mmCIF file of C-alpha atoms in Angstrom:
data_model
loop_
_atom_site.group_PDB
_atom_site.id
_atom_site.type_symbol
_atom_site.label_atom_id
_atom_site.label_comp_id
_atom_site.label_asym_id
_atom_site.label_seq_id
_atom_site.Cartn_x
_atom_site.Cartn_y
_atom_site.Cartn_z
ATOM 1 C CA MET T 1 -3.064 -0.079 -16.264
ATOM 2 C CA GLU T 2 0.027 -0.581 -18.816
ATOM 3 C CA TYR T 3 3.440 0.259 -17.757
ATOM 4 C CA ILE T 4 6.602 0.661 -20.130
ATOM 5 C CA LYS T 5 8.552 -2.696 -19.662
ATOM 6 C CA ILE T 6 12.209 -2.267 -18.543
ATOM 7 C CA LYS T 7 14.764 -4.820 -20.015
ATOM 8 C CA ASN T 8 15.946 -7.140 -17.515
ATOM 9 C CA ALA T 9 13.267 -5.984 -14.957
ATOM 10 C CA ASP T 10 13.433 -9.203 -13.255
ATOM 11 C CA LYS T 11 17.099 -9.512 -12.834
ATOM 12 C CA ILE T 12 17.246 -6.045 -11.540
ATOM 13 C CA VAL T 13 14.359 -6.737 -8.915
ATOM 14 C CA LYS T 14 15.995 -10.091 -8.018
ATOM 15 C CA ASP T 15 19.534 -8.542 -7.372
ATOM 16 C CA SER T 16 18.168 -5.711 -5.203
ATOM 17 C CA PRO T 17 18.800 -5.546 -1.384
ATOM 18 C CA TYR T 18 15.695 -4.143 -0.692
ATOM 19 C CA VAL T 19 13.644 -6.912 -2.509
ATOM 20 C CA VAL T 20 13.134 -10.083 -0.262
ATOM 21 C CA ASN T 21 12.588 -12.776 -2.949
ATOM 22 C CA ASN T 22 11.290 -15.618 -1.039
ATOM 23 C CA PRO T 23 9.205 -14.045 1.197
ATOM 24 C CA SER T 24 7.018 -16.797 2.495
ATOM 25 C CA VAL T 25 9.930 -17.874 4.389
ATOM 26 C CA TYR T 26 9.496 -14.704 6.728
ATOM 27 C CA LYS T 27 5.848 -15.697 7.673
ATOM 28 C CA ASN T 28 5.286 -14.894 11.302
ATOM 29 C CA LYS T 29 9.089 -13.843 11.536
ATOM 30 C CA TRP T 30 9.096 -10.462 9.524
ATOM 31 C CA HIS T 31 9.931 -8.744 13.131
ATOM 32 C CA LYS T 32 12.619 -11.116 14.417
ATOM 33 C CA GLU T 33 14.040 -12.193 11.181
ATOM 34 C CA ALA T 34 14.014 -9.388 8.270
ATOM 35 C CA PHE T 35 13.874 -6.039 10.408
ATOM 36 C CA LYS T 36 15.169 -7.411 13.622
ATOM 37 C CA ASN T 37 13.198 -5.295 15.497
ATOM 38 C CA ASN T 38 9.833 -5.242 17.008
ATOM 39 C CA ASN T 39 8.693 -1.884 15.448
ATOM 40 C CA PRO T 40 5.180 -1.646 13.970
ATOM 41 C CA ILE T 41 5.036 -2.975 10.277
ATOM 42 C CA TYR T 42 2.771 -0.617 7.492
ATOM 43 C CA LEU T 43 1.834 -2.155 4.348
ATOM 44 C CA GLU T 44 1.516 -0.543 0.883
ATOM 45 C CA LEU T 45 -0.237 -2.821 -1.688
ATOM 46 C CA GLY T 46 0.500 -1.752 -5.203
ATOM 47 C CA MET T 47 3.314 0.753 -4.475
ATOM 48 C CA GLY T 48 3.991 1.518 -8.062
ATOM 49 C CA ARG T 49 7.320 3.556 -8.378
ATOM 50 C CA GLY T 50 7.497 3.521 -4.592
ATOM 51 C CA ASP T 51 7.682 7.399 -3.835
ATOM 52 C CA PHE T 52 5.260 7.153 -1.041
ATOM 53 C CA ILE T 53 6.878 3.924 0.623
ATOM 54 C CA ILE T 54 10.035 5.388 0.462
ATOM 55 C CA ASP T 55 9.463 8.708 1.589
ATOM 56 C CA MET T 56 7.459 7.103 4.491
ATOM 57 C CA ALA T 57 10.470 5.052 5.656
ATOM 58 C CA LYS T 58 12.629 8.111 5.585
ATOM 59 C CA THR T 59 10.184 10.084 7.327
ATOM 60 C CA TYR T 60 9.455 7.846 10.217
ATOM 61 C CA PRO T 61 12.426 5.283 11.025
ATOM 62 C CA ASN T 62 10.745 3.543 14.027
ATOM 63 C CA ILE T 63 8.275 2.349 11.761
ATOM 64 C CA ASN T 64 9.189 -0.827 9.288
ATOM 65 C CA PHE T 65 7.327 -0.578 5.920
ATOM 66 C CA ILE T 66 6.907 -3.090 2.956
ATOM 67 C CA GLY T 67 5.962 -2.197 -0.249
ATOM 68 C CA LEU T 68 4.402 -4.532 -2.643
ATOM 69 C CA GLU T 69 4.286 -4.570 -6.121
ATOM 70 C CA VAL T 70 3.501 -7.382 -8.909
ATOM 71 C CA ASN T 71 4.820 -5.080 -11.818
ATOM 72 C CA ASP T 72 8.646 -5.728 -11.800
ATOM 73 C CA SER T 73 9.001 -2.800 -14.308
ATOM 74 C CA GLN T 74 7.509 -0.443 -11.967
ATOM 75 C CA MET T 75 9.582 -1.677 -9.063
ATOM 76 C CA VAL T 76 12.685 -1.107 -11.033
ATOM 77 C CA ASN T 77 11.991 2.516 -10.832
ATOM 78 C CA ALA T 78 11.729 2.129 -6.764
ATOM 79 C CA ILE T 79 15.121 0.417 -6.985
ATOM 80 C CA ASN T 80 16.954 2.894 -8.877
ATOM 81 C CA ARG T 81 15.926 5.714 -6.581
ATOM 82 C CA LEU T 82 17.101 3.787 -3.255
ATOM 83 C CA GLN T 83 20.531 3.188 -4.731
ATOM 84 C CA LYS T 84 21.985 6.122 -2.607
ATOM 85 C CA GLU T 85 19.614 5.247 0.224
ATOM 86 C CA ASN T 86 20.519 2.965 3.462
ATOM 87 C CA LEU T 87 16.653 2.232 5.040
ATOM 88 C CA LYS T 88 17.008 -0.513 7.652
ATOM 89 C CA ASN T 89 13.236 -0.083 7.647
ATOM 90 C CA LEU T 90 12.317 -0.849 4.113
ATOM 91 C CA LYS T 91 11.542 -4.158 2.222
ATOM 92 C CA LEU T 92 9.809 -4.701 -1.313
ATOM 93 C CA ILE T 93 8.028 -7.632 -2.362
ATOM 94 C CA ASN T 94 7.499 -8.233 -6.007
ATOM 95 C CA ILE T 95 4.291 -10.294 -5.619
ATOM 96 C CA ASP T 96 0.710 -10.228 -6.505
ATOM 97 C CA ALA T 97 -1.580 -9.019 -3.547
ATOM 98 C CA ASN T 98 -3.339 -11.993 -3.643
ATOM 99 C CA GLU T 99 -0.688 -13.960 -1.724
ATOM 100 C CA VAL T 100 -0.303 -11.625 1.097
ATOM 101 C CA ALA T 101 -1.441 -14.452 3.615
ATOM 102 C CA ASN T 102 1.034 -16.867 2.358
ATOM 103 C CA ILE T 103 3.837 -14.277 3.392
ATOM 104 C CA PHE T 104 2.344 -12.982 6.858
ATOM 105 C CA GLY T 105 0.961 -14.204 9.832
ATOM 106 C CA LYS T 106 -0.939 -11.947 12.103
ATOM 107 C CA GLU T 107 2.188 -9.272 11.745
ATOM 108 C CA ILE T 108 0.475 -6.335 10.041
ATOM 109 C CA ASP T 109 -0.342 -2.851 11.958
ATOM 110 C CA THR T 110 -1.763 -0.926 8.666
ATOM 111 C CA ILE T 111 -2.523 -1.544 5.167
ATOM 112 C CA TYR T 112 -2.071 1.502 2.351
ATOM 113 C CA LEU T 113 -3.903 1.529 -0.550
ATOM 114 C CA THR T 114 -2.721 4.415 -2.610
ATOM 115 C CA PHE T 115 -4.239 5.039 -6.178
ATOM 116 C CA CYS T 116 -4.199 1.453 -6.386
ATOM 117 C CA ASP T 117 -6.432 0.431 -9.949
ATOM 118 C CA PRO T 118 -10.089 1.049 -9.613
ATOM 119 C CA TRP T 119 -11.264 -1.748 -11.823
ATOM 120 C CA PRO T 120 -14.006 0.232 -12.671
ATOM 121 C CA LYS T 121 -15.968 -2.341 -14.707
ATOM 122 C CA LYS T 122 -18.564 -4.330 -12.796
ATOM 123 C CA ILE T 123 -16.930 -7.585 -14.000
ATOM 124 C CA ASP T 124 -13.843 -6.603 -12.675
ATOM 125 C CA GLU T 125 -15.491 -5.944 -9.057
ATOM 126 C CA ARG T 126 -13.473 -8.903 -6.926
ATOM 127 C CA ARG T 127 -10.248 -7.263 -7.952
ATOM 128 C CA ARG T 128 -10.676 -4.297 -6.281
ATOM 129 C CA PHE T 129 -8.426 -3.984 -3.039
ATOM 130 C CA THR T 130 -11.696 -3.195 -0.953
ATOM 131 C CA HIS T 131 -13.726 -5.795 -2.219
ATOM 132 C CA GLU T 132 -15.030 -8.034 0.784
ATOM 133 C CA SER T 133 -13.033 -11.101 -0.641
ATOM 134 C CA PHE T 134 -9.684 -8.654 -0.056
ATOM 135 C CA LEU T 135 -10.921 -7.506 3.440
ATOM 136 C CA LYS T 136 -11.149 -10.981 4.487
ATOM 137 C CA LEU T 137 -7.810 -11.755 3.145
ATOM 138 C CA TYR T 138 -6.292 -8.691 5.084
ATOM 139 C CA ASP T 139 -8.285 -10.062 8.489
ATOM 140 C CA ARG T 140 -5.503 -12.991 8.112
ATOM 141 C CA ILE T 141 -2.329 -10.746 8.357
ATOM 142 C CA PHE T 142 -3.639 -7.835 10.817
ATOM 143 C CA LYS T 143 -2.691 -7.868 14.284
ATOM 144 C CA LYS T 144 -6.020 -7.721 16.595
ATOM 145 C CA ASN T 145 -6.798 -4.147 15.137
ATOM 146 C CA LYS T 146 -7.355 -3.441 11.532
ATOM 147 C CA HIS T 147 -6.295 -0.407 10.053
ATOM 148 C CA ILE T 148 -6.629 0.949 6.177
ATOM 149 C CA ILE T 149 -5.512 4.320 4.847
ATOM 150 C CA LEU T 150 -6.445 4.840 1.190
ATOM 151 C CA LYS T 151 -6.123 7.562 -1.273
ATOM 152 C CA THR T 152 -7.460 7.725 -4.914
ATOM 153 C CA ASP T 153 -8.341 10.119 -7.264
ATOM 154 C CA ASN T 154 -11.579 8.108 -8.656
ATOM 155 C CA LYS T 155 -14.762 9.013 -7.024
ATOM 156 C CA GLY T 156 -16.709 5.906 -7.904
ATOM 157 C CA PHE T 157 -13.995 3.561 -6.297
ATOM 158 C CA PHE T 158 -13.831 5.890 -3.273
ATOM 159 C CA ALA T 159 -17.485 5.945 -2.555
ATOM 160 C CA TYR T 160 -17.600 1.854 -3.239
ATOM 161 C CA SER T 161 -14.815 1.371 -0.696
ATOM 162 C CA LEU T 162 -16.666 3.656 1.884
ATOM 163 C CA GLU T 163 -19.767 1.053 1.259
ATOM 164 C CA THR T 164 -17.667 -2.202 1.589
ATOM 165 C CA LEU T 165 -15.882 -1.050 4.525
ATOM 166 C CA SER T 166 -18.170 0.057 6.469
ATOM 167 C CA GLY T 167 -20.193 -3.022 5.526
ATOM 168 C CA TYR T 168 -17.505 -4.726 7.026
ATOM 169 C CA TRP T 169 -17.729 -2.869 10.202
ATOM 170 C CA TYR T 170 -14.862 -0.355 9.773
ATOM 171 C CA THR T 171 -15.369 2.993 11.161
ATOM 172 C CA PHE T 172 -14.035 5.949 9.863
ATOM 173 C CA GLU T 173 -11.560 8.195 11.968
ATOM 174 C CA ARG T 174 -11.175 10.628 8.628
ATOM 175 C CA VAL T 175 -12.922 11.034 5.572
ATOM 176 C CA SER T 176 -11.781 13.911 3.137
ATOM 177 C CA LEU T 177 -13.348 14.757 -0.486
ATOM 178 C CA ASP T 178 -10.506 17.124 -1.302
ATOM 179 C CA LEU T 179 -7.426 16.277 0.872
ATOM 180 C CA HIS T 180 -4.987 18.971 -0.330
ATOM 181 C CA HIS T 181 -7.816 21.530 0.367
ATOM 182 C CA ASP T 182 -9.309 19.820 3.738
ATOM 183 C CA GLU T 183 -10.000 22.685 6.402
ATOM 184 C CA TYR T 184 -8.142 20.407 8.981
ATOM 185 C CA PRO T 185 -4.944 19.255 6.532
ATOM 186 C CA ILE T 186 -2.924 16.036 7.787
ATOM 187 C CA LYS T 187 0.558 15.449 7.467
ATOM 188 C CA ASN T 188 0.608 14.089 3.885
ATOM 189 C CA ILE T 189 3.416 12.337 1.979
ATOM 190 C CA MET T 190 2.148 12.040 -1.710
ATOM 191 C CA THR T 191 2.541 9.162 -4.390
ATOM 192 C CA ASN T 192 4.059 9.868 -7.838
ATOM 193 C CA TYR T 193 0.697 10.038 -9.304
ATOM 194 C CA GLU T 194 -0.822 12.046 -6.713
ATOM 195 C CA LYS T 195 2.076 14.757 -7.304
ATOM 196 C CA GLN T 196 0.734 14.545 -11.187
ATOM 197 C CA TYR T 197 -3.105 15.035 -9.897
ATOM 198 C CA PHE T 198 -2.400 17.866 -7.562
ATOM 199 C CA LYS T 199 -0.710 19.712 -10.297
ATOM 200 C CA GLU T 200 -3.825 19.119 -12.351
ATOM 201 C CA GLY T 201 -5.641 20.393 -9.665
ATOM 202 C CA ARG T 202 -7.809 16.885 -9.290
ATOM 203 C CA PRO T 203 -9.489 16.333 -5.859
ATOM 204 C CA ILE T 204 -7.799 13.559 -4.142
ATOM 205 C CA TYR T 205 -9.965 11.317 -2.038
ATOM 206 C CA TYR T 206 -8.798 10.053 1.668
ATOM 207 C CA LEU T 207 -10.284 7.727 3.838
ATOM 208 C CA ASP T 208 -8.699 6.414 7.301
ATOM 209 C CA ALA T 209 -10.522 3.357 8.481
ATOM 210 C CA LYS T 210 -9.996 1.101 11.604
ATOM 211 C CA PHE T 211 -11.537 -1.684 13.391
ATOM 212 C CA GLU T 212 -10.913 -2.426 16.769
ATOM 213 C CA GLY T 213 -11.339 -6.066 17.703
#
């Protein structure tokens, strides 16, 4: 995906109190030193403009949230929205998702994959966040039990994710082929993309997958 480049985005990101600039120093210390509590930690990979992770942090103050985004201009949008907020349970990290095992020990309770790039071409399959190589990476940062929640508008990526997760011994707590028109609705906080797609009438695909080891 291509995004509008924001001038001085790197400096804006670096100076934000929400951004952890040297996240590797907190490895195995996120509870004690970064959040200063023992609440569960939920991680969103590819948070984009941050609508989802910010609203989740506001809605659930007893959960610690971390939003990870490699694109600094996208992260600036989240930082701008946070200027009038004081969320003690939210941290942002400007880093590539491939680096997660370098910045977390077995500290993560849930991973959110919300409208991440589907990488539809076969040549890019390994870049998909539900490719087996990423699932192995998540093994290194999950606590004993694993929990992945995914939302996407891309039917192909959704089908691929169902296959890779089931092949990796995850079981599905919930699967929806049209989240906003499901017979049994869930409490749902929307991302920026999701709000747009909802207006356009696109179906939103959803899965809640777990592995209890």
